[in-house]
Amino acid sequence: MVTIQVIEKIGEDERGSTHIFNTDRTGQFIIGYRKSGTISGNEYHKGLSPYKNPEELILMNGEATLDWKNINGTEQGTEKLIAPCKVIIPSWIWHKLVALTDIVVFELNALADGQGDTFKFDDASFEKVVA
């Protein structure tokens, strides 16, 4: 359900590494700096906004876990994310990102894309999410 893609490394030297990825998305994007131990997401999207169907993000720096469950099915999982990687989350997938270290996340959508298509929850328990 959730896809994790390796970001291709095209070079490395004493300065560090260079990576590339493709996207057909344009417009405003979000860069989020999150502290270790914090939670982001805890939500799902119905796909009303094209840039939330699917939601795409790049973990630029750090490590995190992504908990996810299919709202309309039984599929679920926890993925460990190590930067750099691209995460693709289809609509109707509840997801929660937990920063294991300080992280930098690049979201391939604008804040406006989530307005009207973000369904948040106060508790990460899936039983309460679908109740």
JSON list of C-alpha atoms in Angstrom, two decimals:
[
{"chain": "A", "resi": 1, "resn": "MET", "atom": "CA", "xyz": [0.00, 0.00, 0.00]},
{"chain": "A", "resi": 2, "resn": "VAL", "atom": "CA", "xyz": [2.62, 2.54, 1.07]},
{"chain": "A", "resi": 3, "resn": "THR", "atom": "CA", "xyz": [5.63, 2.77, -1.25]},
{"chain": "A", "resi": 4, "resn": "ILE", "atom": "CA", "xyz": [9.12, 3.66, -0.06]},
{"chain": "A", "resi": 5, "resn": "GLN", "atom": "CA", "xyz": [11.55, 4.55, -2.85]},
{"chain": "A", "resi": 6, "resn": "VAL", "atom": "CA", "xyz": [15.29, 4.92, -2.56]},
{"chain": "A", "resi": 7, "resn": "ILE", "atom": "CA", "xyz": [16.47, 8.33, -3.75]},
{"chain": "A", "resi": 8, "resn": "GLU", "atom": "CA", "xyz": [19.14, 7.70, -6.36]},
{"chain": "A", "resi": 9, "resn": "LYS", "atom": "CA", "xyz": [22.65, 8.78, -5.42]},
{"chain": "A", "resi": 10, "resn": "ILE", "atom": "CA", "xyz": [24.53, 10.12, -8.43]},
{"chain": "A", "resi": 11, "resn": "GLY", "atom": "CA", "xyz": [27.72, 11.20, -6.75]},
{"chain": "A", "resi": 12, "resn": "GLU", "atom": "CA", "xyz": [29.72, 11.45, -3.56]},
{"chain": "A", "resi": 13, "resn": "ASP", "atom": "CA", "xyz": [32.95, 13.13, -2.57]},
{"chain": "A", "resi": 14, "resn": "GLU", "atom": "CA", "xyz": [34.56, 14.76, 0.46]},
{"chain": "A", "resi": 15, "resn": "ARG", "atom": "CA", "xyz": [31.75, 17.37, 0.56]},
{"chain": "A", "resi": 16, "resn": "GLY", "atom": "CA", "xyz": [28.97, 14.77, 0.81]},
{"chain": "A", "resi": 17, "resn": "SER", "atom": "CA", "xyz": [26.56, 13.12, -1.60]},
{"chain": "A", "resi": 18, "resn": "THR", "atom": "CA", "xyz": [24.26, 14.23, -4.44]},
{"chain": "A", "resi": 19, "resn": "HIS", "atom": "CA", "xyz": [20.87, 12.58, -5.05]},
{"chain": "A", "resi": 20, "resn": "ILE", "atom": "CA", "xyz": [18.12, 13.03, -7.66]},
{"chain": "A", "resi": 21, "resn": "PHE", "atom": "CA", "xyz": [14.38, 12.32, -7.93]},
{"chain": "A", "resi": 22, "resn": "ASN", "atom": "CA", "xyz": [11.62, 13.06, -10.44]},
{"chain": "A", "resi": 23, "resn": "THR", "atom": "CA", "xyz": [8.24, 14.65, -9.89]},
{"chain": "A", "resi": 24, "resn": "ASP", "atom": "CA", "xyz": [5.51, 15.98, -12.14]},
{"chain": "A", "resi": 25, "resn": "ARG", "atom": "CA", "xyz": [4.25, 18.27, -9.39]},
{"chain": "A", "resi": 26, "resn": "THR", "atom": "CA", "xyz": [4.63, 22.04, -9.47]},
{"chain": "A", "resi": 27, "resn": "GLY", "atom": "CA", "xyz": [3.73, 24.98, -7.29]},
{"chain": "A", "resi": 28, "resn": "GLN", "atom": "CA", "xyz": [4.27, 25.56, -3.60]},
{"chain": "A", "resi": 29, "resn": "PHE", "atom": "CA", "xyz": [5.80, 22.83, -1.43]},
{"chain": "A", "resi": 30, "resn": "ILE", "atom": "CA", "xyz": [6.41, 22.37, 2.31]},
{"chain": "A", "resi": 31, "resn": "ILE", "atom": "CA", "xyz": [9.69, 21.80, 4.15]},
{"chain": "A", "resi": 32, "resn": "GLY", "atom": "CA", "xyz": [9.20, 20.59, 7.72]},
{"chain": "A", "resi": 33, "resn": "TYR", "atom": "CA", "xyz": [11.87, 20.41, 10.39]},
{"chain": "A", "resi": 34, "resn": "ARG", "atom": "CA", "xyz": [10.78, 18.02, 13.13]},
{"chain": "A", "resi": 35, "resn": "LYS", "atom": "CA", "xyz": [12.46, 17.23, 16.43]},
{"chain": "A", "resi": 36, "resn": "SER", "atom": "CA", "xyz": [13.30, 13.72, 17.57]},
{"chain": "A", "resi": 37, "resn": "GLY", "atom": "CA", "xyz": [10.35, 12.05, 19.29]},
{"chain": "A", "resi": 38, "resn": "THR", "atom": "CA", "xyz": [7.68, 14.21, 17.66]},
{"chain": "A", "resi": 39, "resn": "ILE", "atom": "CA", "xyz": [4.69, 12.94, 15.69]},
{"chain": "A", "resi": 40, "resn": "SER", "atom": "CA", "xyz": [3.43, 14.29, 12.38]},
{"chain": "A", "resi": 41, "resn": "GLY", "atom": "CA", "xyz": [0.41, 13.20, 10.40]},
{"chain": "A", "resi": 42, "resn": "ASN", "atom": "CA", "xyz": [-1.93, 10.93, 12.38]},
{"chain": "A", "resi": 43, "resn": "GLU", "atom": "CA", "xyz": [-4.36, 11.49, 9.52]},
{"chain": "A", "resi": 44, "resn": "TYR", "atom": "CA", "xyz": [-5.64, 10.25, 6.23]},
{"chain": "A", "resi": 45, "resn": "HIS", "atom": "CA", "xyz": [-6.78, 11.87, 2.98]},
{"chain": "A", "resi": 46, "resn": "LYS", "atom": "CA", "xyz": [-9.76, 10.92, 0.84]},
{"chain": "A", "resi": 47, "resn": "GLY", "atom": "CA", "xyz": [-8.02, 11.97, -2.38]},
{"chain": "A", "resi": 48, "resn": "LEU", "atom": "CA", "xyz": [-10.11, 15.10, -2.89]},
{"chain": "A", "resi": 49, "resn": "SER", "atom": "CA", "xyz": [-6.94, 17.08, -3.64]},
{"chain": "A", "resi": 50, "resn": "PRO", "atom": "CA", "xyz": [-4.76, 15.81, -6.51]},
{"chain": "A", "resi": 51, "resn": "TYR", "atom": "CA", "xyz": [-1.56, 16.38, -4.51]},
{"chain": "A", "resi": 52, "resn": "LYS", "atom": "CA", "xyz": [-2.93, 14.28, -1.64]},
{"chain": "A", "resi": 53, "resn": "ASN", "atom": "CA", "xyz": [-3.88, 11.47, -4.04]},
{"chain": "A", "resi": 54, "resn": "PRO", "atom": "CA", "xyz": [-1.33, 10.14, -3.43]},
{"chain": "A", "resi": 55, "resn": "GLU", "atom": "CA", "xyz": [0.54, 12.14, -0.82]},
{"chain": "A", "resi": 56, "resn": "GLU", "atom": "CA", "xyz": [4.26, 12.24, -1.62]},
{"chain": "A", "resi": 57, "resn": "LEU", "atom": "CA", "xyz": [7.08, 13.30, 0.65]},
{"chain": "A", "resi": 58, "resn": "ILE", "atom": "CA", "xyz": [10.85, 13.08, 0.75]},
{"chain": "A", "resi": 59, "resn": "LEU", "atom": "CA", "xyz": [12.62, 12.35, 4.01]},
{"chain": "A", "resi": 60, "resn": "MET", "atom": "CA", "xyz": [15.65, 14.57, 3.41]},
{"chain": "A", "resi": 61, "resn": "ASN", "atom": "CA", "xyz": [17.55, 14.01, 6.65]},
{"chain": "A", "resi": 62, "resn": "GLY", "atom": "CA", "xyz": [17.30, 11.70, 9.66]},
{"chain": "A", "resi": 63, "resn": "GLU", "atom": "CA", "xyz": [15.36, 8.57, 10.55]},
{"chain": "A", "resi": 64, "resn": "ALA", "atom": "CA", "xyz": [11.66, 8.01, 11.25]},
{"chain": "A", "resi": 65, "resn": "THR", "atom": "CA", "xyz": [9.01, 5.33, 11.39]},
{"chain": "A", "resi": 66, "resn": "LEU", "atom": "CA", "xyz": [5.81, 5.45, 9.39]},
{"chain": "A", "resi": 67, "resn": "ASP", "atom": "CA", "xyz": [2.81, 3.63, 10.88]},
{"chain": "A", "resi": 68, "resn": "TRP", "atom": "CA", "xyz": [-0.02, 3.10, 8.40]},
{"chain": "A", "resi": 69, "resn": "LYS", "atom": "CA", "xyz": [-3.35, 1.29, 8.03]},
{"chain": "A", "resi": 70, "resn": "ASN", "atom": "CA", "xyz": [-5.81, 0.97, 5.19]},
{"chain": "A", "resi": 71, "resn": "ILE", "atom": "CA", "xyz": [-9.07, 2.62, 6.33]},
{"chain": "A", "resi": 72, "resn": "ASN", "atom": "CA", "xyz": [-11.06, 0.40, 3.91]},
{"chain": "A", "resi": 73, "resn": "GLY", "atom": "CA", "xyz": [-9.23, -2.87, 4.48]},
{"chain": "A", "resi": 74, "resn": "THR", "atom": "CA", "xyz": [-7.03, -4.88, 6.79]},
{"chain": "A", "resi": 75, "resn": "GLU", "atom": "CA", "xyz": [-3.58, -3.98, 5.44]},
{"chain": "A", "resi": 76, "resn": "GLN", "atom": "CA", "xyz": [-1.29, -2.24, 7.91]},
{"chain": "A", "resi": 77, "resn": "GLY", "atom": "CA", "xyz": [2.38, -1.81, 8.61]},
{"chain": "A", "resi": 78, "resn": "THR", "atom": "CA", "xyz": [5.27, 0.05, 10.12]},
{"chain": "A", "resi": 79, "resn": "GLU", "atom": "CA", "xyz": [8.09, 1.17, 7.86]},
{"chain": "A", "resi": 80, "resn": "LYS", "atom": "CA", "xyz": [11.47, 2.42, 9.06]},
{"chain": "A", "resi": 81, "resn": "LEU", "atom": "CA", "xyz": [12.58, 5.37, 6.97]},
{"chain": "A", "resi": 82, "resn": "ILE", "atom": "CA", "xyz": [16.21, 6.34, 6.55]},
{"chain": "A", "resi": 83, "resn": "ALA", "atom": "CA", "xyz": [16.97, 9.50, 4.59]},
{"chain": "A", "resi": 84, "resn": "PRO", "atom": "CA", "xyz": [17.03, 10.10, 1.77]},
{"chain": "A", "resi": 85, "resn": "CYS", "atom": "CA", "xyz": [13.89, 8.29, 0.64]},
{"chain": "A", "resi": 86, "resn": "LYS", "atom": "CA", "xyz": [10.61, 9.11, -1.08]},
{"chain": "A", "resi": 87, "resn": "VAL", "atom": "CA", "xyz": [7.36, 8.00, 0.56]},
{"chain": "A", "resi": 88, "resn": "ILE", "atom": "CA", "xyz": [4.14, 7.61, -1.43]},
{"chain": "A", "resi": 89, "resn": "ILE", "atom": "CA", "xyz": [0.93, 7.30, 0.61]},
{"chain": "A", "resi": 90, "resn": "PRO", "atom": "CA", "xyz": [-2.30, 6.55, -1.30]},
{"chain": "A", "resi": 91, "resn": "SER", "atom": "CA", "xyz": [-5.61, 8.08, -0.26]},
{"chain": "A", "resi": 92, "resn": "TRP", "atom": "CA", "xyz": [-7.57, 6.28, 2.47]},
{"chain": "A", "resi": 93, "resn": "ILE", "atom": "CA", "xyz": [-4.35, 5.24, 4.24]},
{"chain": "A", "resi": 94, "resn": "TRP", "atom": "CA", "xyz": [-4.16, 6.51, 7.83]},
{"chain": "A", "resi": 95, "resn": "HIS", "atom": "CA", "xyz": [-0.54, 7.42, 8.55]},
{"chain": "A", "resi": 96, "resn": "LYS", "atom": "CA", "xyz": [1.62, 8.67, 11.42]},
{"chain": "A", "resi": 97, "resn": "LEU", "atom": "CA", "xyz": [5.26, 9.74, 11.09]},
{"chain": "A", "resi": 98, "resn": "VAL", "atom": "CA", "xyz": [7.39, 9.45, 14.24]},
{"chain": "A", "resi": 99, "resn": "ALA", "atom": "CA", "xyz": [10.78, 11.18, 14.17]},
{"chain": "A", "resi": 100, "resn": "LEU", "atom": "CA", "xyz": [13.45, 8.85, 15.58]},
{"chain": "A", "resi": 101, "resn": "THR", "atom": "CA", "xyz": [16.04, 11.62, 15.16]},
{"chain": "A", "resi": 102, "resn": "ASP", "atom": "CA", "xyz": [15.69, 15.26, 14.18]},
{"chain": "A", "resi": 103, "resn": "ILE", "atom": "CA", "xyz": [14.38, 15.08, 10.60]},
{"chain": "A", "resi": 104, "resn": "VAL", "atom": "CA", "xyz": [13.78, 17.25, 7.56]},
{"chain": "A", "resi": 105, "resn": "VAL", "atom": "CA", "xyz": [10.74, 16.40, 5.43]},
{"chain": "A", "resi": 106, "resn": "PHE", "atom": "CA", "xyz": [10.00, 17.86, 1.99]},
{"chain": "A", "resi": 107, "resn": "GLU", "atom": "CA", "xyz": [6.29, 17.51, 1.16]},
{"chain": "A", "resi": 108, "resn": "LEU", "atom": "CA", "xyz": [5.35, 17.63, -2.52]},
{"chain": "A", "resi": 109, "resn": "ASN", "atom": "CA", "xyz": [2.18, 19.59, -1.80]},
{"chain": "A", "resi": 110, "resn": "ALA", "atom": "CA", "xyz": [1.13, 22.95, -0.38]},
{"chain": "A", "resi": 111, "resn": "LEU", "atom": "CA", "xyz": [-0.79, 23.60, 2.84]},
{"chain": "A", "resi": 112, "resn": "ALA", "atom": "CA", "xyz": [-3.82, 24.47, 0.70]},
{"chain": "A", "resi": 113, "resn": "ASP", "atom": "CA", "xyz": [-3.81, 20.94, -0.78]},
{"chain": "A", "resi": 114, "resn": "GLY", "atom": "CA", "xyz": [-4.61, 19.50, 2.63]},
{"chain": "A", "resi": 115, "resn": "GLN", "atom": "CA", "xyz": [-7.44, 21.91, 3.43]},
{"chain": "A", "resi": 116, "resn": "GLY", "atom": "CA", "xyz": [-10.68, 19.99, 3.12]},
{"chain": "A", "resi": 117, "resn": "ASP", "atom": "CA", "xyz": [-8.84, 16.72, 2.51]},
{"chain": "A", "resi": 118, "resn": "THR", "atom": "CA", "xyz": [-7.08, 16.07, 5.83]},
{"chain": "A", "resi": 119, "resn": "PHE", "atom": "CA", "xyz": [-8.88, 14.02, 8.44]},
{"chain": "A", "resi": 120, "resn": "LYS", "atom": "CA", "xyz": [-6.93, 14.14, 11.73]},
{"chain": "A", "resi": 121, "resn": "PHE", "atom": "CA", "xyz": [-7.30, 12.23, 14.96]},
{"chain": "A", "resi": 122, "resn": "ASP", "atom": "CA", "xyz": [-6.47, 13.05, 18.56]},
{"chain": "A", "resi": 123, "resn": "ASP", "atom": "CA", "xyz": [-5.42, 9.46, 19.31]},
{"chain": "A", "resi": 124, "resn": "ALA", "atom": "CA", "xyz": [-3.15, 7.22, 17.22]},
{"chain": "A", "resi": 125, "resn": "SER", "atom": "CA", "xyz": [-5.24, 4.13, 18.06]},
{"chain": "A", "resi": 126, "resn": "PHE", "atom": "CA", "xyz": [-6.70, 2.83, 14.81]},
{"chain": "A", "resi": 127, "resn": "GLU", "atom": "CA", "xyz": [-9.75, 1.47, 16.63]},
{"chain": "A", "resi": 128, "resn": "LYS", "atom": "CA", "xyz": [-10.62, 5.06, 17.52]},
{"chain": "A", "resi": 129, "resn": "VAL", "atom": "CA", "xyz": [-9.75, 6.25, 14.00]},
{"chain": "A", "resi": 130, "resn": "VAL", "atom": "CA", "xyz": [-12.40, 4.07, 12.35]},
{"chain": "A", "resi": 131, "resn": "ALA", "atom": "CA", "xyz": [-14.97, 4.16, 15.15]}
]
